[in-house]
Coordinates of C-alpha atoms in Angstrom, one line a residue:
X1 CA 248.0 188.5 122.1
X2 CA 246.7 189.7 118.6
X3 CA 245.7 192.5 116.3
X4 CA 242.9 193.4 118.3
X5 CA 245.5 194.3 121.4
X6 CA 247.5 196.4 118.7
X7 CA 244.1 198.5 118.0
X8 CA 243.4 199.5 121.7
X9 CA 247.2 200.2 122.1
X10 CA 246.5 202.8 119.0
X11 CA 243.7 203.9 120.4
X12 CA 240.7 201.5 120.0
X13 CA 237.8 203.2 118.4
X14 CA 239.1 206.8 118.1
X15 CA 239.3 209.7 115.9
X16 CA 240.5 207.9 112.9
X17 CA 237.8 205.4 113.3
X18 CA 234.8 207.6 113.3
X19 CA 236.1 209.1 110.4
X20 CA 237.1 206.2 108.3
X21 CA 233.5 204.5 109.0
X22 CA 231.9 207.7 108.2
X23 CA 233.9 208.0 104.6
X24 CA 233.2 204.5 103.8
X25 CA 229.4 204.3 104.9
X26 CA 228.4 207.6 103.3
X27 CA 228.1 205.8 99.8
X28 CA 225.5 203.8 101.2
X29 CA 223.3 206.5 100.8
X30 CA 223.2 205.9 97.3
X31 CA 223.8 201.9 97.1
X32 CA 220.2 201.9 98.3
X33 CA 219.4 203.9 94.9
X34 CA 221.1 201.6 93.0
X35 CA 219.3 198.3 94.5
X36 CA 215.8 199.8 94.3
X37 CA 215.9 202.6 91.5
X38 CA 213.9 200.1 88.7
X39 CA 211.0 200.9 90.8
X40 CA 211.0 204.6 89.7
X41 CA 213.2 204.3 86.3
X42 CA 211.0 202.0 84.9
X43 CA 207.8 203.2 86.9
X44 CA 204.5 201.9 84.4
X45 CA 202.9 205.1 83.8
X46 CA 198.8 204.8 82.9
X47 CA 198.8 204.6 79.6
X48 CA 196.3 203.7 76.9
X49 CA 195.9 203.3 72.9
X50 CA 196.5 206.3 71.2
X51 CA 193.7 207.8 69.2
X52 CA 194.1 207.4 65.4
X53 CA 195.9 210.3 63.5
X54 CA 192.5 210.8 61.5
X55 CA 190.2 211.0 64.2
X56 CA 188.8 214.6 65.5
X57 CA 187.4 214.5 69.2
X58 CA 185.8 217.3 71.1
X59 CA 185.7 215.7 74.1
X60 CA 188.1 213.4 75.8
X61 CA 186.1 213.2 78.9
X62 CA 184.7 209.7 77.7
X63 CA 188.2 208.3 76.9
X64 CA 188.5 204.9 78.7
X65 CA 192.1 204.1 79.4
X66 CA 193.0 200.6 77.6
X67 CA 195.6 198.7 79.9
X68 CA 197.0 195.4 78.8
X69 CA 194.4 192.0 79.2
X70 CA 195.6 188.5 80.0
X71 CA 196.9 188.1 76.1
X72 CA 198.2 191.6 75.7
X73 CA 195.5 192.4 73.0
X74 CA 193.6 195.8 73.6
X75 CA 190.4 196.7 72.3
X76 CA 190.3 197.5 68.2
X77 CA 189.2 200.4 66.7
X78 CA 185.8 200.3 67.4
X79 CA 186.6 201.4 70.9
X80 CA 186.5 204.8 69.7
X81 CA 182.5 204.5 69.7
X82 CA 182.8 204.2 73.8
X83 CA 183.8 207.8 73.7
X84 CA 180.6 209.1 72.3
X85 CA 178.7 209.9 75.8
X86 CA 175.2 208.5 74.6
X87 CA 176.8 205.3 73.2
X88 CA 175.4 202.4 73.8
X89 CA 177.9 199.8 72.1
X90 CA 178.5 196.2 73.8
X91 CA 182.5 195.9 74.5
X92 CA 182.0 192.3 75.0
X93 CA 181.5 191.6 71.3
X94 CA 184.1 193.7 70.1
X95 CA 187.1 192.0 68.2
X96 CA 190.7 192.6 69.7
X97 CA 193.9 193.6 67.7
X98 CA 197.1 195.1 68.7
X99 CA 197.4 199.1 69.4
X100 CA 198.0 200.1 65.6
X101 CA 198.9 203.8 66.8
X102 CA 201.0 202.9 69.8
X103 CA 200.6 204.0 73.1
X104 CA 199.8 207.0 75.3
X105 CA 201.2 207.5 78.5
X106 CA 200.0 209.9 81.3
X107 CA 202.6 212.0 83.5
X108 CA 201.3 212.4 86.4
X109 CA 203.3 210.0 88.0
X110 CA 206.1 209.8 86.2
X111 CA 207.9 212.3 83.0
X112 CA 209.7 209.6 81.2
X113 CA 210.7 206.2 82.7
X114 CA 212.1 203.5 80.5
X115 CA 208.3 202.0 80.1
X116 CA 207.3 205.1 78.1
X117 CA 210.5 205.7 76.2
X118 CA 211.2 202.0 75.1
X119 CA 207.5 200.8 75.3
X120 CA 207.6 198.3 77.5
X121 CA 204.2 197.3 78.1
X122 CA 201.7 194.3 77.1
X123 CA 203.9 191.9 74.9
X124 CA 207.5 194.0 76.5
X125 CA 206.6 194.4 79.7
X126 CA 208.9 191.3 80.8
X127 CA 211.8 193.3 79.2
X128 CA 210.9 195.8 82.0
X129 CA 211.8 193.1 85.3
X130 CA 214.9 192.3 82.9
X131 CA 216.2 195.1 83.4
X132 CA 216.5 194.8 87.3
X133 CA 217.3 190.9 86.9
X134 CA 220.5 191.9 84.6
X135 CA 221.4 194.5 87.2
X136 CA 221.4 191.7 90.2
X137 CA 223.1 189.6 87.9
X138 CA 225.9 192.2 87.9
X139 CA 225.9 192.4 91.7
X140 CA 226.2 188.9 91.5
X141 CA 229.3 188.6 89.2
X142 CA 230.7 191.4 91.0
X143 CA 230.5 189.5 94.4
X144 CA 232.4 186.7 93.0
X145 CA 235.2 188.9 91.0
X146 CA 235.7 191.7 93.3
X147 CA 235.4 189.1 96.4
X148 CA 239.0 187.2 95.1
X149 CA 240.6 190.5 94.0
X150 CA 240.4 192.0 96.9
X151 CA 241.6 189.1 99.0
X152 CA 244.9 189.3 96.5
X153 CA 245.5 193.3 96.1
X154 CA 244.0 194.6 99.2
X155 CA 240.3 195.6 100.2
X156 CA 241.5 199.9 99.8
X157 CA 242.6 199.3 96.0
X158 CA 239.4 196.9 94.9
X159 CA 237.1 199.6 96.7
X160 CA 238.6 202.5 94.7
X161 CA 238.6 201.5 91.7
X162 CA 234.5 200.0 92.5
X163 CA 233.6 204.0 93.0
X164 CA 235.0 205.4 89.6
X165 CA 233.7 202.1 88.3
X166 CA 230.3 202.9 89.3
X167 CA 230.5 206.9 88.9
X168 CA 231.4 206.5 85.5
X169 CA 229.0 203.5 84.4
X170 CA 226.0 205.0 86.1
X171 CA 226.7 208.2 84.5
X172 CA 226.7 206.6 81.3
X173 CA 222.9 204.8 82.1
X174 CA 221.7 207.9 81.9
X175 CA 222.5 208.5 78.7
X176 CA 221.4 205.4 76.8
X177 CA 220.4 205.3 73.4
X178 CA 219.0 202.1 73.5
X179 CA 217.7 199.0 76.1
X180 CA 220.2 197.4 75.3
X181 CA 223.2 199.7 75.8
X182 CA 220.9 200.6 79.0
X183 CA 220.9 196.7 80.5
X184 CA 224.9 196.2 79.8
X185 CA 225.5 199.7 81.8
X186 CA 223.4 198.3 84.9
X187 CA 225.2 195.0 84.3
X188 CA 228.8 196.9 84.8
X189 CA 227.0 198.9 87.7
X190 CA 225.8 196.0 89.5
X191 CA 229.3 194.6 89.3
X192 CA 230.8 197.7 91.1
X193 CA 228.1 197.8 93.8
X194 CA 229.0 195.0 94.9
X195 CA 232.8 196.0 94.8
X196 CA 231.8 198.9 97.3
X197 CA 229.3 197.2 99.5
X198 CA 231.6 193.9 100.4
X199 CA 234.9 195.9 100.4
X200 CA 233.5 198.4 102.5
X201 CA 232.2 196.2 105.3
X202 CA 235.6 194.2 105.5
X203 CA 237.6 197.3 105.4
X204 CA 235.4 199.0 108.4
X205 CA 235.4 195.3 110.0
X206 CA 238.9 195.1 109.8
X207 CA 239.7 198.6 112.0
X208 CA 237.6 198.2 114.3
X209 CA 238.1 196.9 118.1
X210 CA 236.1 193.9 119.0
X211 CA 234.2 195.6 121.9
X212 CA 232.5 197.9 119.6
X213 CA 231.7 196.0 116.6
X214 CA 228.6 195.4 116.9
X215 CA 227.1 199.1 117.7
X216 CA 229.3 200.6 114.9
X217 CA 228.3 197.5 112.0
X218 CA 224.9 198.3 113.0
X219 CA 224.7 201.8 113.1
X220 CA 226.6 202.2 109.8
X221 CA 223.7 200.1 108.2
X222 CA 221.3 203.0 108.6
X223 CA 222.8 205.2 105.4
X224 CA 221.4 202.5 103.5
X225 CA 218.0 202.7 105.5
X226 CA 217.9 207.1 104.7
X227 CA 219.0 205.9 101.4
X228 CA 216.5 204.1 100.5
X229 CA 214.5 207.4 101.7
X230 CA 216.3 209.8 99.7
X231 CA 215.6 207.8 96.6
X232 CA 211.8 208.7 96.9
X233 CA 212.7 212.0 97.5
X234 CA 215.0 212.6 94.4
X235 CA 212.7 210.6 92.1
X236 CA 209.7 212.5 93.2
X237 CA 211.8 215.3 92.7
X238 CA 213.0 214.4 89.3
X239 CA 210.4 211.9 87.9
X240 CA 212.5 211.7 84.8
X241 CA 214.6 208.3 84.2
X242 CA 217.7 209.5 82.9
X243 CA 218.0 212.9 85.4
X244 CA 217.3 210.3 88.4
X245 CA 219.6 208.0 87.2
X246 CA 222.7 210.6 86.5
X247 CA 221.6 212.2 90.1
X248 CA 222.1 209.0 91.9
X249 CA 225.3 208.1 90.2
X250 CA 227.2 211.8 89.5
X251 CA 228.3 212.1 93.7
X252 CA 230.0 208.6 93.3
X253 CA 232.8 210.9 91.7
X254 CA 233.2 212.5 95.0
X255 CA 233.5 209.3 97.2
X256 CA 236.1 207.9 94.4
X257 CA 238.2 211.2 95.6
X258 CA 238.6 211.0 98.9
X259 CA 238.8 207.1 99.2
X260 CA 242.5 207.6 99.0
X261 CA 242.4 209.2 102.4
X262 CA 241.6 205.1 103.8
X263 CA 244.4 203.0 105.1
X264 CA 244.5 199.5 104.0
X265 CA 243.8 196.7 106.2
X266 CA 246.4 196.2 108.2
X267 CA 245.8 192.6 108.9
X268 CA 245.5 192.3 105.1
X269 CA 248.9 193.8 104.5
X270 CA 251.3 191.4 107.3
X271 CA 249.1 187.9 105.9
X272 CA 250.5 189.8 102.6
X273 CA 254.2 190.1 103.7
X274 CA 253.9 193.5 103.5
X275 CA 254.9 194.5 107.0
X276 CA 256.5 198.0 106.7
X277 CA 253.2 199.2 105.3
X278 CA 251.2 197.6 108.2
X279 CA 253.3 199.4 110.4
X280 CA 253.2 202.4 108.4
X281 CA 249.4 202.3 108.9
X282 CA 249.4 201.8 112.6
X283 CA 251.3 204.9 113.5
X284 CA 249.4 206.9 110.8
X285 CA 246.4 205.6 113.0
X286 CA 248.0 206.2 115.8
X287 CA 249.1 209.6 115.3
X288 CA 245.8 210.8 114.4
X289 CA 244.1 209.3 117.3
X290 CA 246.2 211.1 119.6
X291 CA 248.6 208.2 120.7
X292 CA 252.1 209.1 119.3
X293 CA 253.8 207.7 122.4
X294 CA 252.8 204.7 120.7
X295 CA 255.1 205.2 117.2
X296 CA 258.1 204.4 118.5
X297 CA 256.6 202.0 120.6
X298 CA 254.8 199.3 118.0
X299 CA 258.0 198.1 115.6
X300 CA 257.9 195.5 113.2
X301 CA 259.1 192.8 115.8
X302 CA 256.0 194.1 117.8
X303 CA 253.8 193.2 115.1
X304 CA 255.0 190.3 114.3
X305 CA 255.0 189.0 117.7
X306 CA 251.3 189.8 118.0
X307 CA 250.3 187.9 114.9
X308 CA 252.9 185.3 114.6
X309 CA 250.5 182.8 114.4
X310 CA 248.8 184.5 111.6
X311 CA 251.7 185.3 109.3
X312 CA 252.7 181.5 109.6
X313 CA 249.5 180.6 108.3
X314 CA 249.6 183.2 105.1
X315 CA 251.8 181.3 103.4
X316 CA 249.2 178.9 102.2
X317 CA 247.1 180.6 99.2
X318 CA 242.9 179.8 99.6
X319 CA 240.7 179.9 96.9
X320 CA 236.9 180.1 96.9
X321 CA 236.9 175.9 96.9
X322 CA 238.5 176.0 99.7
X323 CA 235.4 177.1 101.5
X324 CA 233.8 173.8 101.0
X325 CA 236.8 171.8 101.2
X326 CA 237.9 172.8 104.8
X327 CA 235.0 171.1 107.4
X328 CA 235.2 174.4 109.6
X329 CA 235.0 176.6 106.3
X330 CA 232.4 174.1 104.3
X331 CA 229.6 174.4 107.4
X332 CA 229.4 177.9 108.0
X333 CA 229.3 178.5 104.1
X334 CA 226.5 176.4 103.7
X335 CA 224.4 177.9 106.1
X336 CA 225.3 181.3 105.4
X337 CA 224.4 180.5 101.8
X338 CA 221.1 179.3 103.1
X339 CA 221.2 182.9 105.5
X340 CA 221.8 185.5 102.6
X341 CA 219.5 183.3 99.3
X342 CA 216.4 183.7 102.0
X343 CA 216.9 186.7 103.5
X344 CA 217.4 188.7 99.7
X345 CA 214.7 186.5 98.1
X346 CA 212.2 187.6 100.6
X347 CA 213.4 191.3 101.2
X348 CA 213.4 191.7 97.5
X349 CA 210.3 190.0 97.0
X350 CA 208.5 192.5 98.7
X351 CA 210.7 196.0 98.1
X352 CA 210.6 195.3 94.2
X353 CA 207.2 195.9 93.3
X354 CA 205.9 198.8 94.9
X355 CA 203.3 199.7 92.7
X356 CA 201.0 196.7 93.4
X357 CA 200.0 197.9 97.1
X358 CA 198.1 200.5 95.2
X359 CA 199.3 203.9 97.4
X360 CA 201.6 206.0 95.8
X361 CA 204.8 204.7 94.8
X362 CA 207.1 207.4 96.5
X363 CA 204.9 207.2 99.8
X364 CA 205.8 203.3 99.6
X365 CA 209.0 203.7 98.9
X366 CA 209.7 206.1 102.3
X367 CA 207.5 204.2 104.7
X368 CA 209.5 201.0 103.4
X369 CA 212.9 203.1 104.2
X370 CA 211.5 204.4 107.6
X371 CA 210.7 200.7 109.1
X372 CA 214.0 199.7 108.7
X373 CA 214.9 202.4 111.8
X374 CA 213.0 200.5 114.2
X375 CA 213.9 197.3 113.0
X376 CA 217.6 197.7 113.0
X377 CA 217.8 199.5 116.5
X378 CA 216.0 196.0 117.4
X379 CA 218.1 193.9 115.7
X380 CA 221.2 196.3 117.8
X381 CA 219.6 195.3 120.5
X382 CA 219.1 191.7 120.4
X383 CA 222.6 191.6 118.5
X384 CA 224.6 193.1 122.0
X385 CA 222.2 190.9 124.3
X386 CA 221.0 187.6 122.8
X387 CA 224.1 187.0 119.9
X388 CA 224.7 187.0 116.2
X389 CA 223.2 183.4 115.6
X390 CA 219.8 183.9 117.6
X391 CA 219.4 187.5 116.2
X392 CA 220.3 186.1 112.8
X393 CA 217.3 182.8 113.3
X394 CA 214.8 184.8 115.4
X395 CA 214.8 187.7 112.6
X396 CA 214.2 185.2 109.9
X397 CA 211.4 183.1 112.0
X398 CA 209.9 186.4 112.5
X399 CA 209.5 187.7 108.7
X400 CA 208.4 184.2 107.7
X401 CA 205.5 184.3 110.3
X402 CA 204.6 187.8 109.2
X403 CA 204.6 187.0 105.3
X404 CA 202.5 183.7 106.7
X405 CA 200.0 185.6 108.5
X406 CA 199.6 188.0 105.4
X407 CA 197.8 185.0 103.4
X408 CA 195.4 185.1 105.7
X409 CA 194.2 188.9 105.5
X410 CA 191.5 189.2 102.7
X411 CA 192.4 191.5 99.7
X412 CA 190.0 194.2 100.4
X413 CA 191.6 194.9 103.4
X414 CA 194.6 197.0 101.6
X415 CA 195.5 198.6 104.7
X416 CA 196.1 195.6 106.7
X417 CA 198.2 194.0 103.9
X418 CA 200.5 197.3 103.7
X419 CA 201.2 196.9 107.1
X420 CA 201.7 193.4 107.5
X421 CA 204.1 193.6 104.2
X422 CA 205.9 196.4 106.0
X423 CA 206.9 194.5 109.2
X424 CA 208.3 191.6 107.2
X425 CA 210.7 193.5 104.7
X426 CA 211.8 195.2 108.5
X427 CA 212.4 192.2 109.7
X428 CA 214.2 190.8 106.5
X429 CA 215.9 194.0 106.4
X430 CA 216.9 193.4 110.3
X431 CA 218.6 190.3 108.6
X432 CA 220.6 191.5 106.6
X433 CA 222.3 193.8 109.2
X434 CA 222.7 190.9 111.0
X435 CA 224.1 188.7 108.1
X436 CA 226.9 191.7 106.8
X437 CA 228.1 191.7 110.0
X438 CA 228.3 187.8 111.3
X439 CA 229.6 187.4 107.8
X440 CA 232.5 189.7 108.6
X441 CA 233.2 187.8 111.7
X442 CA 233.1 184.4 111.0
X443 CA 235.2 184.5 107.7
X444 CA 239.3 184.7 108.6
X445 CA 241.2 187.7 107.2
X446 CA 243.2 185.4 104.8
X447 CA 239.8 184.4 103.3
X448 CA 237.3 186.9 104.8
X449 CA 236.6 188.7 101.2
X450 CA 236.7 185.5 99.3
X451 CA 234.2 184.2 101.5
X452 CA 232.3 187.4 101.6
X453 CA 231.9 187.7 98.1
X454 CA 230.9 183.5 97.8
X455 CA 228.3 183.4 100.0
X456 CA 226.6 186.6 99.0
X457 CA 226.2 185.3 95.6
X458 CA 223.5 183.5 97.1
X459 CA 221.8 187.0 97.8
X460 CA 222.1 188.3 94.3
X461 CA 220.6 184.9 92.8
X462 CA 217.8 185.0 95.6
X463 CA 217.1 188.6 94.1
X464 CA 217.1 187.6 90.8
X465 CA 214.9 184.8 91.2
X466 CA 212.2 186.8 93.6
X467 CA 210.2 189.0 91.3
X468 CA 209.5 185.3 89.3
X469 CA 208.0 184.0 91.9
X470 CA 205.4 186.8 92.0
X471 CA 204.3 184.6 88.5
X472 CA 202.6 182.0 90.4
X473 CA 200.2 184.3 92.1
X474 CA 198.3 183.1 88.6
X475 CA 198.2 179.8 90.0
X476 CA 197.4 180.2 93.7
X477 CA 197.2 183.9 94.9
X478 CA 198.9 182.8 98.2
X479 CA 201.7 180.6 96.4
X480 CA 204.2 183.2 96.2
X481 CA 203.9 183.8 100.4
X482 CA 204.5 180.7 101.1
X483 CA 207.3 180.3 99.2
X484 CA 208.7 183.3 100.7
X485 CA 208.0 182.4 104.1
X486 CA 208.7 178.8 103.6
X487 CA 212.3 179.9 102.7
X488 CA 213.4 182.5 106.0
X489 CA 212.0 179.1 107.5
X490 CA 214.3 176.2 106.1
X491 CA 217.1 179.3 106.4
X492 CA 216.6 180.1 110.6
X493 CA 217.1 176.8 110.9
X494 CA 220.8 176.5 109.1
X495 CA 220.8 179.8 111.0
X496 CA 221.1 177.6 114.2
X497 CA 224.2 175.6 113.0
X498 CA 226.7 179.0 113.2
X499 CA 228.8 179.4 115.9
X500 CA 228.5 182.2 118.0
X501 CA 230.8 185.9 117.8
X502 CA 229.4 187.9 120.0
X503 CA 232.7 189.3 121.7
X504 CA 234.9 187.2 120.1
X505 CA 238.5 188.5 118.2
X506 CA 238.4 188.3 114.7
X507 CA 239.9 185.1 112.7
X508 CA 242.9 185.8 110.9
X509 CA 243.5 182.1 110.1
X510 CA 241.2 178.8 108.6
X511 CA 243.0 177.1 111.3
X512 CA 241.3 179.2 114.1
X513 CA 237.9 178.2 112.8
X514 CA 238.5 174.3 112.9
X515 CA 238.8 173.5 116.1
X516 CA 235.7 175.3 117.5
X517 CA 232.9 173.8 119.3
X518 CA 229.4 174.8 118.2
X519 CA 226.2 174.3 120.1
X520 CA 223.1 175.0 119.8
X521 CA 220.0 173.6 121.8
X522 CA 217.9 171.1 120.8
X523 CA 214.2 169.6 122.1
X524 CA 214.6 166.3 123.9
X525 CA 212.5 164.5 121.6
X526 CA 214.2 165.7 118.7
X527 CA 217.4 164.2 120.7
X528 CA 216.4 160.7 121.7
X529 CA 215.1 160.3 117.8
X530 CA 218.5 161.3 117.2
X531 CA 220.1 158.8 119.3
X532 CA 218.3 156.1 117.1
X533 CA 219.0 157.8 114.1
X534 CA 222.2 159.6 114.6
X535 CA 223.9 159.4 111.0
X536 CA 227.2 160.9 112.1
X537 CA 229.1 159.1 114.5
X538 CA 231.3 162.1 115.0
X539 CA 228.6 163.6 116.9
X540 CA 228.8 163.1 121.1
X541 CA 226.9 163.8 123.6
X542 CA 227.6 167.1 125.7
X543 CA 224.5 167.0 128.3
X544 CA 220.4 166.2 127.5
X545 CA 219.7 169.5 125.2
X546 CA 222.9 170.0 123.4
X547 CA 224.7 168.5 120.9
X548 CA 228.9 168.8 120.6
X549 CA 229.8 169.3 117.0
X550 CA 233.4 168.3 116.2
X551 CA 233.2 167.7 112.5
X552 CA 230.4 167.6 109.7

């Protein structure tokens, strides 16, 4: 017996289930805004040299728009001759300077975006990707703080303080004075993103029955996909940084409020020695799933009994080194660090620059939201059928032959490119449903958050490092692809090294994790070269295309 029997004797996924994965995934909606809003808040508006306070022009017809060249020196003065219609003066022969007058920027597509009001363009312009780098590096700190915390004062407390965290900070974005003040704020909201993302999967992880895991993880993921389509909505809406940014950030006040309506993790609270309030929680569950018979039924003694083995184990404290120190613990960490660095390096990669496919930014941003609804009802599909470690490798192996093929599609044929870049981020976006919920399920409760928030680090530094890569298009135009797709490559193969969890009860201790058997198939070539070559004698043989892993 264990805590999953407890939750079908309280009445498995019920009333109290819906509405706790409801109130929990409903922020999602705007966790998408926060990942992707650089894209609009510091949209690059057109923009051009601004005509000298002493000219007089009666007609602007003529005007050519001056954008940045390769050493961010626009045209001098004499450009102002190109806007006399029967001129007939030679550009290339002109002299360059820098814009003495600053810089005019058009509105059509955007009001104000940091670009325009901090002028970050030619020499600035890399203070523009800063901003979204410093952000990730938030969600990255945030992964590793809020990942402990949570594991020592409960996944309920760390989550609620995360919303007024973020309602307050991204309120404060929004009104700015400066870039700097700007990039600390996104800092401190990146932080609490991460708070709500990682203690909201755990906490919806850790209430729900086995059976129905895998529909409910994956259909909770889709707030985040109409997220990301609300977010071209409201900026289209908006089109002004600091109203977009206060929109996206004001209804986190709201979610903060009724987050006191979630029970803690019950499993959390007896590997905490905090039994009564466990029990507490069951009956409240109970009750509101229609099973009071059950109240006086489950007791303390009950509870105990069914996770005996569990409480026993809690008395030993893990920290995140533990995850590599612990054979069981240090394999699947390494190859779910391999899992999350590739699947947010490539997923960002693609999603953070929507202005280069040359359509219009908001159109991008909801045909990118709307191919994540056929991609995740695939990856449900393959999830309940095939497993969480084949989904996981096959969605990976799949983006990294789409971002291949895409090398080979000649620029002029925009279209083609669009579409190709489309099914990829679906596919890495398939991914990361995959990898928030086998995550979940593979960590035990006693280190699920800690392990959580370690191993997602690796997604925050793969976002931070993506948009540099797009640098060495300058050296090879097809150099960034490669690396992209070279990446989900190396990563669906540690992919193959996880054990399976399709239908199995959650961990509650390390201990459950070190004695299972993993295996995965392998071609019979690739296994006589390994009986030659075999440089772990802990390795036996199980039959001709599978291997029996004890220990690595």
């Amino acid at each position: 017996m264990g805590f999953a029997d407890l939750l079908d004797e309280v009445g498995g996924f019920g009333r109290y289930q819906w509405i706790h994965v409801t109130l929990i995934s409903l922020p999602g909606l705007l966790m998408a805004s926060q990942n992707l809003l650089n894209n609009f808040v510091s949209g690059v508006p057109t923009h051009y040299c601004s005509i000298p306070a002493n000219h007089s022009l009666n007609n602007l017809s003529h005007l050519h728009q001056v954008t940045c060249q390769p050493d961010c020196l626009p045209l001098n003065t004499p450009i102002w001759q190109l806007l006399v219609a029967n001129s007939s003066t030679n550009v290339s022969h002109l002299e360059t300077e820098d814009c003495i007058d600053g810089w005019t920027f058009e509105q059509s597509d955007f009001l104000a975006t940091t670009v325009s009001e901090w002028r970050l363009v030619c020499s600035l312009r890399p203070l523009k990707q800063m901003i979204q780098t410093i952000y990730m590096g938030g969600v990255l700190t945030g992964a590793i703080v809020y990942g402990s915390l949570s594991d020592r004062f409960g996944r309920r407390s760390v989550l609620i303080w995360s919303y007024l965290q973020l309602a307050v900070l991204g309120c404060s974005s929004a009104l700015s004075p400066t870039y700097s003040v700007y990039c600390i704020f996104r800092f401190l909201s990146g932080m609490a993103v991460s708070g709500v993302i990682i203690n909201g999967v755990s906490l919806k992880v850790e209430w729900i029955p086995t059976k129905t895991r895998t529909v409910v993880g994956t259909l909770s993921s889709f707030f985040f996909t109409f997220g990301q389509m609300v977010l071209a909505g409201l900026a289209y809406w908006l089109r002004d940084w600091r109203k977009l940014q206060m929109v996206v950030s004001a209804p986190l006040f709201l979610f903060f409020t009724y987050s006191w309506w979630y029970s803690e993790s019950a499993r959390w609270l007896v590997l905490n020695r905090r039994s009564e309030d466990a029990l507490k929680s069951l009956h409240r569950v109970a009750r509101i799933n229609g099973k009071s018979e059950m109240i006086e039924k489950i007791t303390v003694e009950v509870l105990h009994s069914h996770m005996n083995k569990e409480i026993e184990s809690a008395h030993s404290t893990f920290t995140v080194f533990d995850l590599l120190r612990t054979p069981g613990m240090r394999r699947i960490s390494i190859c779910l660090m391999a899992v999350w660095f590739s699947t947010s390096f490539a997923y960002y990669g693609l999603a953070m620059d929507l202005q280069k496919f040359g359509v219009s930014i908001y159109l991008m941003q909801i045909i990118f939201g709307a191919v994540d609804i056929p991609a995740k009802l695939f990856a449900l599909g393959i999830l309940s059928y095939l497993g969480r470690r084949v989904s996981q490798a096959v969605c990976l192996f799949f983006s990294a032959t789409i971002i291949f093929a895409n090398i080979f599609v000649p620029t002029d044929m925009q279209t083609l490119r669009t579409t190709l870049a489309c099914l990829g981020k679906a596919f890495t976006s398939a991914s990361f449903t995959t990898v928030y919920l086998y995550t979940g399920e593979l960590y035990p409760t006693v280190i699920r958050q800690t392990g959580m928030g370690f191993v997602s680090t690796m997604a925050r530094i793969g976002s931070m490092a993506a948009p540099a890569v797009l640098i060495l298009d300058e050296v090879l135009p097809a150099l960034p692809s490669l690396v992209y797709g070279g990446s989900a490559v190396l990563a669906g193969c540690f992919a193959c090294f996880l054990p399976e969890t399709l239908n199995v009860p959650l961990p509650d201790t390390v201990e459950d994790k070190q004695d299972e058997v993993y295996t995965f198939p392998v071609p019979t070539l690739l296994f006589q070269i390994s009986l030659l070559t075999n440089p772990y004698p802990e390795l036996t043989l199980m039959d001709p295309y599978m291997f029996h892993y004890v220990q690595l």
